[in-house]
Amino acid sequence: MRITSGIARGIALDSPKGDTTRPATDAARQAIFSSLGETVQGASILDMFAGTGAYGLEAASRGAARVVFAEIDRRAFACLKKNAANVLGALRANGAFATLETLSTDCMRLPKIFENAKFDIVFADPPYRMLLAEDSLGRVLETFAAFAGEDTLFVLEAPADFEPPAETSDGKFALDILKRLGKKSKGKPSQLIFKMARK
């Protein structure tokens, strides 16, 4: 697994052994960033459930100005720190710079850590079990909503058969699905790109 494009293209990304972390494949990231296009340039980005940091580091390589990573798993966080240092080194060596902030924390705490903050793009690749249970799905979406500006884009990796709700559980935000990537085949991942509009 490597950075697929931009200044840090080709840099290998370390990942922990085992199946507790599910890194986004190179092909999936290429498809997502092709869809996002120039919105990544100069963007402020939040990478939730960051794992190895593949989404956020790809964004930094492609010109994002600031990336905040949140990951609670100890082994994944160690890989994330190493990967971020390698990508940041490549950026600096080529006269570029991005602010990379790595946080070892529960993603549900982020609205308290970044109160009233808005991001241009939010990536999230949560454990699938969180998306399949109504209560935890509600918490995930309400966490998203805390960072939703008028033009904020959300990229959610989910099971291919996952059907997102029309609105958050508190009824305050509606989900506007812009695109779905990946084959709709059971057991396979897909990526949803959407916005959240206040109702």
Coordinates of C-alpha atoms in Angstrom, one line a residue:
M1 CA 0.0 0.0 0.0
R2 CA 1.4 3.3 -1.1
I3 CA 0.6 7.0 -1.7
T4 CA -0.8 6.9 -5.2
S5 CA -0.3 10.5 -6.4
G6 CA 1.1 13.9 -5.6
I7 CA 4.4 15.0 -4.0
A8 CA 4.7 11.9 -1.8
R9 CA 3.7 9.5 -4.5
G10 CA 5.2 6.0 -4.1
I11 CA 5.9 6.3 -0.3
A12 CA 4.9 3.0 1.3
L13 CA 2.4 3.1 4.2
D14 CA 3.1 0.8 7.1
S15 CA 0.1 -1.1 8.6
P16 CA -0.3 -3.3 11.7
K17 CA -0.5 -7.0 11.3
G18 CA -3.9 -8.7 11.7
D19 CA -7.4 -7.7 10.7
T20 CA -8.2 -5.1 13.3
T21 CA -7.3 -2.3 10.8
R22 CA -8.8 -2.2 7.3
P23 CA -6.6 0.1 5.2
A24 CA -8.2 1.7 2.1
T25 CA -6.8 0.1 -1.0
D26 CA -4.8 2.1 -3.5
A27 CA -7.5 1.6 -6.1
A28 CA -10.2 2.9 -3.8
R29 CA -8.2 6.0 -2.9
Q30 CA -7.5 6.7 -6.5
A31 CA -11.3 6.5 -7.3
I32 CA -12.2 8.8 -4.4
F33 CA -9.6 11.4 -5.1
S34 CA -10.5 11.4 -8.7
S35 CA -14.1 12.3 -7.7
L36 CA -12.9 14.9 -5.2
G37 CA -10.7 16.6 -7.8
E38 CA -9.4 20.1 -7.0
T39 CA -11.4 20.4 -3.7
V40 CA -8.5 18.8 -1.9
Q41 CA -6.1 21.7 -2.8
G42 CA -5.6 23.8 0.2
A43 CA -8.3 22.0 2.1
S44 CA -8.7 21.5 5.9
I45 CA -9.3 17.8 6.4
L46 CA -10.4 15.5 9.2
D47 CA -9.5 11.8 8.9
M48 CA -11.6 9.9 11.5
F49 CA -11.0 6.2 12.4
A50 CA -7.8 7.0 10.5
G51 CA -6.0 3.7 10.9
T52 CA -2.8 3.9 8.9
G53 CA -3.8 7.5 7.8
A54 CA -4.1 6.4 4.1
Y55 CA -6.9 8.8 3.3
G56 CA -5.5 11.9 5.0
L57 CA -1.9 11.3 3.9
E58 CA -3.1 10.9 0.3
A59 CA -4.8 14.3 0.7
A60 CA -1.7 15.9 2.1
S61 CA 0.3 14.5 -0.8
R62 CA -2.2 16.0 -3.2
G63 CA -2.1 19.5 -1.7
A64 CA -4.3 19.6 1.4
A65 CA -3.2 22.4 3.8
R66 CA -4.1 20.7 7.1
V67 CA -5.0 17.2 8.1
V68 CA -6.2 16.1 11.5
F69 CA -6.0 12.3 12.1
A70 CA -7.9 10.5 14.9
E71 CA -7.2 6.9 15.8
I72 CA -7.7 5.1 19.1
D73 CA -6.1 1.7 18.4
R74 CA -2.5 1.7 19.8
R75 CA -0.9 -0.4 17.0
A76 CA -2.6 1.5 14.2
F77 CA -1.7 4.8 15.8
A78 CA 2.0 3.8 15.9
C79 CA 1.8 3.1 12.1
L80 CA 0.0 6.3 11.6
K81 CA 2.7 8.3 13.3
K82 CA 5.4 6.7 11.3
N83 CA 3.5 7.2 8.0
A84 CA 2.8 10.8 8.8
A85 CA 6.5 11.5 9.5
N86 CA 7.5 9.9 6.2
V87 CA 5.0 11.8 4.1
L88 CA 5.8 15.1 5.9
G89 CA 9.5 14.5 5.2
A90 CA 8.7 14.0 1.5
L91 CA 6.7 17.2 1.4
R92 CA 9.4 19.3 3.1
A93 CA 12.1 17.8 0.8
N94 CA 10.1 19.1 -2.2
G95 CA 9.4 22.5 -0.8
A96 CA 5.8 21.8 0.2
F97 CA 4.2 21.8 3.6
A98 CA 1.1 20.6 5.3
T99 CA 0.1 20.6 8.9
L100 CA -0.4 17.0 10.1
E101 CA -1.9 16.5 13.5
T102 CA -2.2 13.0 14.9
L103 CA -4.5 12.3 17.9
S104 CA -4.8 9.1 19.8
T105 CA -8.5 9.4 20.8
D106 CA -12.0 8.1 20.5
C107 CA -13.5 9.8 17.4
M108 CA -16.7 10.4 19.3
R109 CA -14.8 12.9 21.5
L110 CA -13.7 15.1 18.6
P111 CA -16.6 17.6 18.7
K112 CA -15.4 18.5 22.3
I113 CA -11.8 18.7 21.2
F114 CA -12.5 20.9 18.1
E115 CA -15.6 22.7 19.4
N116 CA -17.3 24.7 16.6
A117 CA -14.6 23.7 14.0
K118 CA -15.6 23.0 10.4
F119 CA -13.6 21.0 7.9
D120 CA -13.7 21.1 4.1
I121 CA -13.5 17.3 3.8
V122 CA -14.1 14.6 6.4
F123 CA -12.9 11.0 5.8
A124 CA -14.2 8.1 8.0
D125 CA -13.6 4.4 7.8
P126 CA -15.3 3.2 11.0
P127 CA -15.6 -0.5 12.1
Y128 CA -18.6 -1.8 10.1
R129 CA -20.3 -2.9 13.2
M130 CA -20.8 0.8 14.2
L131 CA -22.7 1.4 10.9
L132 CA -24.9 -1.7 11.3
A133 CA -26.3 -0.8 14.8
E134 CA -28.8 2.0 15.0
D135 CA -27.4 3.6 18.1
S136 CA -23.8 3.7 17.1
L137 CA -24.6 4.8 13.6
G138 CA -26.6 7.6 15.1
R139 CA -23.5 8.7 17.2
V140 CA -21.2 8.5 14.1
L141 CA -23.6 10.7 12.0
E142 CA -24.1 13.2 14.8
T143 CA -20.3 13.5 15.2
F144 CA -20.1 14.2 11.4
A145 CA -22.8 16.8 11.8
A146 CA -20.7 18.7 14.4
F147 CA -18.2 19.5 11.6
A148 CA -20.6 20.1 8.8
G149 CA -20.3 23.4 7.0
E150 CA -22.4 24.4 4.0
D151 CA -19.9 22.8 1.6
T152 CA -18.2 20.1 3.7
L153 CA -17.8 16.8 1.9
F154 CA -18.0 13.6 3.8
V155 CA -16.4 10.4 2.5
L156 CA -17.6 7.3 4.4
E157 CA -16.3 3.8 3.8
A158 CA -19.1 1.3 4.4
P159 CA -20.2 -2.2 3.4
A160 CA -21.5 -2.3 -0.1
D161 CA -25.0 -3.3 1.1
F162 CA -25.1 -0.4 3.6
E163 CA -28.0 2.0 3.1
P164 CA -27.5 5.3 4.8
P165 CA -30.5 7.0 6.6
A166 CA -32.1 10.1 5.1
E167 CA -31.2 12.1 8.1
T168 CA -29.4 12.1 11.4
S169 CA -31.1 10.4 14.4
D170 CA -31.9 13.7 16.0
G171 CA -33.6 14.9 12.8
K172 CA -31.4 18.0 12.6
F173 CA -29.4 17.2 9.4
A174 CA -30.4 15.5 6.1
L175 CA -27.9 13.4 4.2
D176 CA -27.4 14.4 0.5
I177 CA -25.7 11.4 -1.2
L178 CA -23.6 12.8 -4.1
K179 CA -21.9 9.6 -5.3
R180 CA -21.3 6.0 -4.4
L181 CA -18.2 4.2 -5.4
G182 CA -17.3 0.5 -5.4
K183 CA -19.2 -2.6 -6.6
K184 CA -22.4 -3.3 -4.7
S185 CA -21.4 -6.8 -3.8
K186 CA -22.0 -8.3 -0.4
G187 CA -18.8 -8.4 1.7
K188 CA -17.1 -5.7 -0.4
P189 CA -16.5 -2.1 0.7
S190 CA -18.0 0.9 -0.9
Q191 CA -17.4 4.7 -0.5
L192 CA -20.2 7.2 -0.1
I193 CA -19.5 10.9 -0.8
F194 CA -22.2 13.1 0.7
K195 CA -23.0 16.4 2.3
M196 CA -25.1 17.1 5.4
A197 CA -27.6 19.9 5.2
R198 CA -29.2 21.5 8.3
K199 CA -33.0 21.0 8.2

